[in-house]
Amino acid sequence: NPFLNPTTNDSKKLLALNKPKGYLVTRSDDLGRKTVYNLLPDWAFEDAWMPIGRLDLESKGLLLFTTNGKINDALTKPGNCTKIYEVWVRGYVTDEHIIEAEKGVQSIHGLLKAKVEKIGQGGAKTKLRVELEEGKNRHIRRLFGALKDPKFGTPLKVLELTRVSIGDFTLNIEMGKWRYLTLEEEKMLIKKFD
């Protein structure tokens, strides 16, 4: 029914933000830096909408928020929900790197693994699609930092990192903007955990 008030189709449990670089995913910062709550309405802070997982200061893209602890646990539990990132890396990413990443790379932070697909190349930079079943802190940056550029022997460096999807939900919001998920999107995302 097109005359239905559109807000009745909004999820009461989930909202999505397209996080720009330079915003911390935290409720408050001792150094007074900008946080993701600067991009959301005041009620998001006051009603304790919590981020599901993290994106570091320099990363951007999809960040989900919920007030529901069960949903938060379900979506952050390893293996429950695939997250996809688009990443620009400085250095030449080889097929060997991709195989290594899928097997897992040992680092001081433990075993880091990801499914990696090359989607572009520009000069000494490689664009990748990276899929994670489970994301440890700074997982992708550390994974590539543990791999070496074959030509220069230097670690690969992540220049830009954007999360584009979580489970069945794909980012389709302007940078710095937020919206509620629709009830259909909510259902798609949490159907397996109900």
PDB file of C-alpha atoms in Angstrom:
ATOM      1  CA  ASN A   1       0.000   0.000   0.000  1.00  0.00           C
ATOM      2  CA  PRO A   2       1.757   3.186  -1.200  1.00  0.00           C
ATOM      3  CA  PHE A   3      -0.189   5.331   1.300  1.00  0.00           C
ATOM      4  CA  LEU A   4       1.310   3.497   4.250  1.00  0.00           C
ATOM      5  CA  ASN A   5       3.290   5.871   6.458  1.00  0.00           C
ATOM      6  CA  PRO A   6       6.872   5.002   5.400  1.00  0.00           C
ATOM      7  CA  THR A   7       8.166   5.166   8.969  1.00  0.00           C
ATOM      8  CA  THR A   8       6.127   2.088   9.900  1.00  0.00           C
ATOM      9  CA  ASN A   9       8.435   0.131   7.620  1.00  0.00           C
ATOM     10  CA  ASP A  10      11.518   1.178   9.608  1.00  0.00           C
ATOM     11  CA  SER A  11      13.349  -1.226  11.838  1.00  0.00           C
ATOM     12  CA  LYS A  12      13.127  -0.279  15.506  1.00  0.00           C
ATOM     13  CA  LYS A  13      16.274  -2.290  16.173  1.00  0.00           C
ATOM     14  CA  LEU A  14      18.882  -1.419  13.540  1.00  0.00           C
ATOM     15  CA  LEU A  15      20.272   1.661  11.843  1.00  0.00           C
ATOM     16  CA  ALA A  16      23.143   2.046   9.408  1.00  0.00           C
ATOM     17  CA  LEU A  17      25.731   4.802   9.034  1.00  0.00           C
ATOM     18  CA  ASN A  18      28.178   5.413   6.202  1.00  0.00           C
ATOM     19  CA  LYS A  19      31.180   6.399   8.327  1.00  0.00           C
ATOM     20  CA  PRO A  20      33.697   8.828   6.822  1.00  0.00           C
ATOM     21  CA  LYS A  21      37.401   8.780   7.690  1.00  0.00           C
ATOM     22  CA  GLY A  22      38.389  10.711  10.795  1.00  0.00           C
ATOM     23  CA  TYR A  23      35.555   9.648  13.111  1.00  0.00           C
ATOM     24  CA  LEU A  24      36.167   7.372  16.087  1.00  0.00           C
ATOM     25  CA  VAL A  25      33.799   4.508  16.803  1.00  0.00           C
ATOM     26  CA  THR A  26      33.370   5.220  20.502  1.00  0.00           C
ATOM     27  CA  ARG A  27      30.868   6.952  22.768  1.00  0.00           C
ATOM     28  CA  SER A  28      33.311   9.610  23.846  1.00  0.00           C
ATOM     29  CA  ASP A  29      36.963  10.460  23.340  1.00  0.00           C
ATOM     30  CA  ASP A  30      39.279  11.870  26.025  1.00  0.00           C
ATOM     31  CA  LEU A  31      41.091  13.931  23.399  1.00  0.00           C
ATOM     32  CA  GLY A  32      37.855  15.495  22.180  1.00  0.00           C
ATOM     33  CA  ARG A  33      38.146  14.003  18.693  1.00  0.00           C
ATOM     34  CA  LYS A  34      35.050  13.533  16.524  1.00  0.00           C
ATOM     35  CA  THR A  35      33.077  10.353  17.111  1.00  0.00           C
ATOM     36  CA  VAL A  36      30.433   8.616  14.999  1.00  0.00           C
ATOM     37  CA  TYR A  37      27.807  10.037  17.394  1.00  0.00           C
ATOM     38  CA  ASN A  38      28.539  13.492  15.921  1.00  0.00           C
ATOM     39  CA  LEU A  39      26.942  12.138  12.719  1.00  0.00           C
ATOM     40  CA  LEU A  40      23.827  10.715  14.395  1.00  0.00           C
ATOM     41  CA  PRO A  41      20.869  12.426  16.067  1.00  0.00           C
ATOM     42  CA  ASP A  42      21.247  13.122  19.813  1.00  0.00           C
ATOM     43  CA  TRP A  43      18.812  10.354  20.701  1.00  0.00           C
ATOM     44  CA  ALA A  44      21.186   7.727  19.280  1.00  0.00           C
ATOM     45  CA  PHE A  45      23.640   8.578  22.064  1.00  0.00           C
ATOM     46  CA  GLU A  46      21.003   9.112  24.745  1.00  0.00           C
ATOM     47  CA  ASP A  47      19.088   5.906  23.977  1.00  0.00           C
ATOM     48  CA  ALA A  48      22.347   3.900  23.929  1.00  0.00           C
ATOM     49  CA  TRP A  49      22.420   2.825  20.271  1.00  0.00           C
ATOM     50  CA  MET A  50      25.675   0.847  20.170  1.00  0.00           C
ATOM     51  CA  PRO A  51      27.906   0.148  17.171  1.00  0.00           C
ATOM     52  CA  ILE A  52      27.982  -3.472  16.051  1.00  0.00           C
ATOM     53  CA  GLY A  53      31.692  -4.120  15.685  1.00  0.00           C
ATOM     54  CA  ARG A  54      34.203  -1.394  14.877  1.00  0.00           C
ATOM     55  CA  LEU A  55      35.879   0.528  12.080  1.00  0.00           C
ATOM     56  CA  ASP A  56      39.137   2.269  12.925  1.00  0.00           C
ATOM     57  CA  LEU A  57      39.655   6.032  12.635  1.00  0.00           C
ATOM     58  CA  GLU A  58      41.030   5.875   9.078  1.00  0.00           C
ATOM     59  CA  SER A  59      38.480   3.375   7.785  1.00  0.00           C
ATOM     60  CA  LYS A  60      35.129   4.222   6.302  1.00  0.00           C
ATOM     61  CA  GLY A  61      31.919   2.605   5.199  1.00  0.00           C
ATOM     62  CA  LEU A  62      29.110   0.596   6.700  1.00  0.00           C
ATOM     63  CA  LEU A  63      28.596   0.654  10.432  1.00  0.00           C
ATOM     64  CA  LEU A  64      25.442  -0.789  11.983  1.00  0.00           C
ATOM     65  CA  PHE A  65      24.001   0.321  15.343  1.00  0.00           C
ATOM     66  CA  THR A  66      21.491  -1.416  17.600  1.00  0.00           C
ATOM     67  CA  THR A  67      19.997  -1.083  21.064  1.00  0.00           C
ATOM     68  CA  ASN A  68      19.536  -4.845  21.180  1.00  0.00           C
ATOM     69  CA  GLY A  69      22.335  -6.846  22.854  1.00  0.00           C
ATOM     70  CA  LYS A  70      21.205 -10.138  21.298  1.00  0.00           C
ATOM     71  CA  ILE A  71      21.424  -8.742  17.772  1.00  0.00           C
ATOM     72  CA  ASN A  72      24.831  -7.243  18.575  1.00  0.00           C
ATOM     73  CA  ASP A  73      26.158 -10.607  19.799  1.00  0.00           C
ATOM     74  CA  ALA A  74      24.697 -12.507  16.848  1.00  0.00           C
ATOM     75  CA  LEU A  75      26.204 -10.182  14.232  1.00  0.00           C
ATOM     76  CA  THR A  76      29.653 -10.025  15.836  1.00  0.00           C
ATOM     77  CA  LYS A  77      29.997 -13.758  16.549  1.00  0.00           C
ATOM     78  CA  PRO A  78      32.769 -15.194  14.327  1.00  0.00           C
ATOM     79  CA  GLY A  79      31.451 -17.063  11.292  1.00  0.00           C
ATOM     80  CA  ASN A  80      27.908 -15.739  11.665  1.00  0.00           C
ATOM     81  CA  CYS A  81      28.032 -13.005   9.151  1.00  0.00           C
ATOM     82  CA  THR A  82      30.434 -12.191   6.336  1.00  0.00           C
ATOM     83  CA  LYS A  83      31.759  -8.645   6.026  1.00  0.00           C
ATOM     84  CA  ILE A  84      33.027  -7.318   2.703  1.00  0.00           C
ATOM     85  CA  TYR A  85      35.519  -4.488   2.243  1.00  0.00           C
ATOM     86  CA  GLU A  86      36.954  -2.632  -0.722  1.00  0.00           C
ATOM     87  CA  VAL A  87      40.590  -1.900  -0.108  1.00  0.00           C
ATOM     88  CA  TRP A  88      43.305   0.021  -1.943  1.00  0.00           C
ATOM     89  CA  VAL A  89      46.750  -1.331  -1.127  1.00  0.00           C
ATOM     90  CA  ARG A  90      50.075   0.313  -1.932  1.00  0.00           C
ATOM     91  CA  GLY A  91      52.248  -2.313  -3.544  1.00  0.00           C
ATOM     92  CA  TYR A  92      51.694  -5.047  -6.058  1.00  0.00           C
ATOM     93  CA  VAL A  93      49.365  -7.780  -4.790  1.00  0.00           C
ATOM     94  CA  THR A  94      50.231 -11.111  -6.420  1.00  0.00           C
ATOM     95  CA  ASP A  95      48.258 -14.343  -6.752  1.00  0.00           C
ATOM     96  CA  GLU A  96      50.631 -15.798  -4.136  1.00  0.00           C
ATOM     97  CA  HIS A  97      49.583 -13.072  -1.698  1.00  0.00           C
ATOM     98  CA  ILE A  98      45.947 -13.935  -2.307  1.00  0.00           C
ATOM     99  CA  ILE A  99      46.558 -17.649  -1.650  1.00  0.00           C
ATOM    100  CA  GLU A 100      48.583 -16.783   1.457  1.00  0.00           C
ATOM    101  CA  ALA A 101      45.802 -14.537   2.792  1.00  0.00           C
ATOM    102  CA  GLU A 102      43.224 -17.296   2.313  1.00  0.00           C
ATOM    103  CA  LYS A 103      45.396 -19.846   4.142  1.00  0.00           C
ATOM    104  CA  GLY A 104      46.178 -17.380   6.887  1.00  0.00           C
ATOM    105  CA  VAL A 105      49.230 -15.265   7.642  1.00  0.00           C
ATOM    106  CA  GLN A 106      50.989 -15.583  10.979  1.00  0.00           C
ATOM    107  CA  SER A 107      51.547 -12.264  12.705  1.00  0.00           C
ATOM    108  CA  ILE A 108      52.258 -11.123  16.252  1.00  0.00           C
ATOM    109  CA  HIS A 109      48.468 -10.679  16.453  1.00  0.00           C
ATOM    110  CA  GLY A 110      47.807 -14.352  15.697  1.00  0.00           C
ATOM    111  CA  LEU A 111      46.646 -15.948  12.453  1.00  0.00           C
ATOM    112  CA  LEU A 112      45.066 -13.447  10.065  1.00  0.00           C
ATOM    113  CA  LYS A 113      43.096 -14.715   7.103  1.00  0.00           C
ATOM    114  CA  ALA A 114      40.729 -13.333   4.491  1.00  0.00           C
ATOM    115  CA  LYS A 115      39.257 -14.176   1.130  1.00  0.00           C
ATOM    116  CA  VAL A 116      40.791 -11.700  -1.335  1.00  0.00           C
ATOM    117  CA  GLU A 117      39.903 -10.870  -4.923  1.00  0.00           C
ATOM    118  CA  LYS A 118      41.751  -8.392  -7.142  1.00  0.00           C
ATOM    119  CA  ILE A 119      39.338  -5.906  -8.732  1.00  0.00           C
ATOM    120  CA  GLY A 120      41.641  -3.177 -10.036  1.00  0.00           C
ATOM    121  CA  GLN A 121      45.181  -1.986 -10.536  1.00  0.00           C
ATOM    122  CA  GLY A 122      46.477   1.556 -10.875  1.00  0.00           C
ATOM    123  CA  GLY A 123      50.220   2.195 -10.968  1.00  0.00           C
ATOM    124  CA  ALA A 124      51.748   0.793  -7.796  1.00  0.00           C
ATOM    125  CA  LYS A 125      48.339   0.380  -6.174  1.00  0.00           C
ATOM    126  CA  THR A 126      45.998  -2.600  -6.152  1.00  0.00           C
ATOM    127  CA  LYS A 127      42.258  -2.509  -5.490  1.00  0.00           C
ATOM    128  CA  LEU A 128      40.879  -5.544  -3.693  1.00  0.00           C
ATOM    129  CA  ARG A 129      37.643  -6.999  -2.453  1.00  0.00           C
ATOM    130  CA  VAL A 130      38.277  -8.568   0.935  1.00  0.00           C
ATOM    131  CA  GLU A 131      35.871 -10.899   2.678  1.00  0.00           C
ATOM    132  CA  LEU A 132      36.105 -11.587   6.407  1.00  0.00           C
ATOM    133  CA  GLU A 133      34.211 -14.181   8.419  1.00  0.00           C
ATOM    134  CA  GLU A 134      35.622 -12.712  11.588  1.00  0.00           C
ATOM    135  CA  GLY A 135      37.360  -9.385  12.028  1.00  0.00           C
ATOM    136  CA  LYS A 136      39.973  -8.892  14.681  1.00  0.00           C
ATOM    137  CA  ASN A 137      41.115  -5.368  15.524  1.00  0.00           C
ATOM    138  CA  ARG A 138      42.793  -3.786  12.458  1.00  0.00           C
ATOM    139  CA  HIS A 139      42.647  -7.229  10.835  1.00  0.00           C
ATOM    140  CA  ILE A 140      42.980  -6.174   7.192  1.00  0.00           C
ATOM    141  CA  ARG A 141      45.701  -3.571   7.793  1.00  0.00           C
ATOM    142  CA  ARG A 142      47.735  -6.079   9.803  1.00  0.00           C
ATOM    143  CA  LEU A 143      47.186  -8.874   7.295  1.00  0.00           C
ATOM    144  CA  PHE A 144      48.586  -6.847   4.393  1.00  0.00           C
ATOM    145  CA  GLY A 145      51.313  -5.380   6.599  1.00  0.00           C
ATOM    146  CA  ALA A 146      52.538  -8.949   7.104  1.00  0.00           C
ATOM    147  CA  LEU A 147      52.880  -9.450   3.307  1.00  0.00           C
ATOM    148  CA  LYS A 148      55.773  -8.049   1.235  1.00  0.00           C
ATOM    149  CA  ASP A 149      55.762  -6.301  -2.132  1.00  0.00           C
ATOM    150  CA  PRO A 150      57.695  -8.699  -4.421  1.00  0.00           C
ATOM    151  CA  LYS A 151      59.499  -5.896  -6.219  1.00  0.00           C
ATOM    152  CA  PHE A 152      60.591  -3.717  -3.301  1.00  0.00           C
ATOM    153  CA  GLY A 153      60.463  -6.157  -0.389  1.00  0.00           C
ATOM    154  CA  THR A 154      58.494  -3.626   1.658  1.00  0.00           C
ATOM    155  CA  PRO A 155      55.278  -4.479   3.523  1.00  0.00           C
ATOM    156  CA  LEU A 156      52.065  -3.902   1.620  1.00  0.00           C
ATOM    157  CA  LYS A 157      50.191  -0.942   3.035  1.00  0.00           C
ATOM    158  CA  VAL A 158      46.450  -0.367   3.149  1.00  0.00           C
ATOM    159  CA  LEU A 159      45.784   3.152   1.826  1.00  0.00           C
ATOM    160  CA  GLU A 160      42.021   3.106   1.862  1.00  0.00           C
ATOM    161  CA  LEU A 161      39.544   0.742   3.463  1.00  0.00           C
ATOM    162  CA  THR A 162      35.769   0.832   3.008  1.00  0.00           C
ATOM    163  CA  ARG A 163      33.325  -1.698   4.447  1.00  0.00           C
ATOM    164  CA  VAL A 164      30.653  -2.239   1.810  1.00  0.00           C
ATOM    165  CA  SER A 165      28.493  -4.970   3.320  1.00  0.00           C
ATOM    166  CA  ILE A 166      27.607  -6.921   6.424  1.00  0.00           C
ATOM    167  CA  GLY A 167      25.749 -10.180   5.830  1.00  0.00           C
ATOM    168  CA  ASP A 168      23.009  -9.529   3.275  1.00  0.00           C
ATOM    169  CA  PHE A 169      22.995  -5.782   3.860  1.00  0.00           C
ATOM    170  CA  THR A 170      24.923  -3.674   1.341  1.00  0.00           C
ATOM    171  CA  LEU A 171      25.855  -0.051   1.900  1.00  0.00           C
ATOM    172  CA  ASN A 172      23.670   2.320  -0.135  1.00  0.00           C
ATOM    173  CA  ILE A 173      23.791   5.529   1.897  1.00  0.00           C
ATOM    174  CA  GLU A 174      25.677   8.753   1.185  1.00  0.00           C
ATOM    175  CA  MET A 175      28.926   9.318   3.064  1.00  0.00           C
ATOM    176  CA  GLY A 176      28.308  10.733   6.554  1.00  0.00           C
ATOM    177  CA  LYS A 177      24.575   9.947   6.431  1.00  0.00           C
ATOM    178  CA  TRP A 178      22.498   7.384   8.343  1.00  0.00           C
ATOM    179  CA  ARG A 179      19.132   5.666   8.006  1.00  0.00           C
ATOM    180  CA  TYR A 180      17.067   3.000   9.701  1.00  0.00           C
ATOM    181  CA  LEU A 181      17.138  -0.393   8.067  1.00  0.00           C
ATOM    182  CA  THR A 182      13.768  -1.396   6.651  1.00  0.00           C
ATOM    183  CA  LEU A 183      11.945  -4.280   8.296  1.00  0.00           C
ATOM    184  CA  GLU A 184      12.811  -6.455   5.253  1.00  0.00           C
ATOM    185  CA  GLU A 185      16.509  -5.619   5.594  1.00  0.00           C
ATOM    186  CA  GLU A 186      16.379  -6.332   9.316  1.00  0.00           C
ATOM    187  CA  LYS A 187      14.722  -9.673   8.630  1.00  0.00           C
ATOM    188  CA  MET A 188      17.327 -10.591   5.994  1.00  0.00           C
ATOM    189  CA  LEU A 189      20.152  -9.760   8.352  1.00  0.00           C
ATOM    190  CA  ILE A 190      18.943 -11.536  11.459  1.00  0.00           C
ATOM    191  CA  LYS A 191      16.781 -14.337  10.019  1.00  0.00           C
ATOM    192  CA  LYS A 192      19.362 -16.987  10.848  1.00  0.00           C
ATOM    193  CA  PHE A 193      19.582 -16.013  14.508  1.00  0.00           C
ATOM    194  CA  ASP A 194      15.920 -15.891  15.462  1.00  0.00           C
TER     195      ASP A 194
END
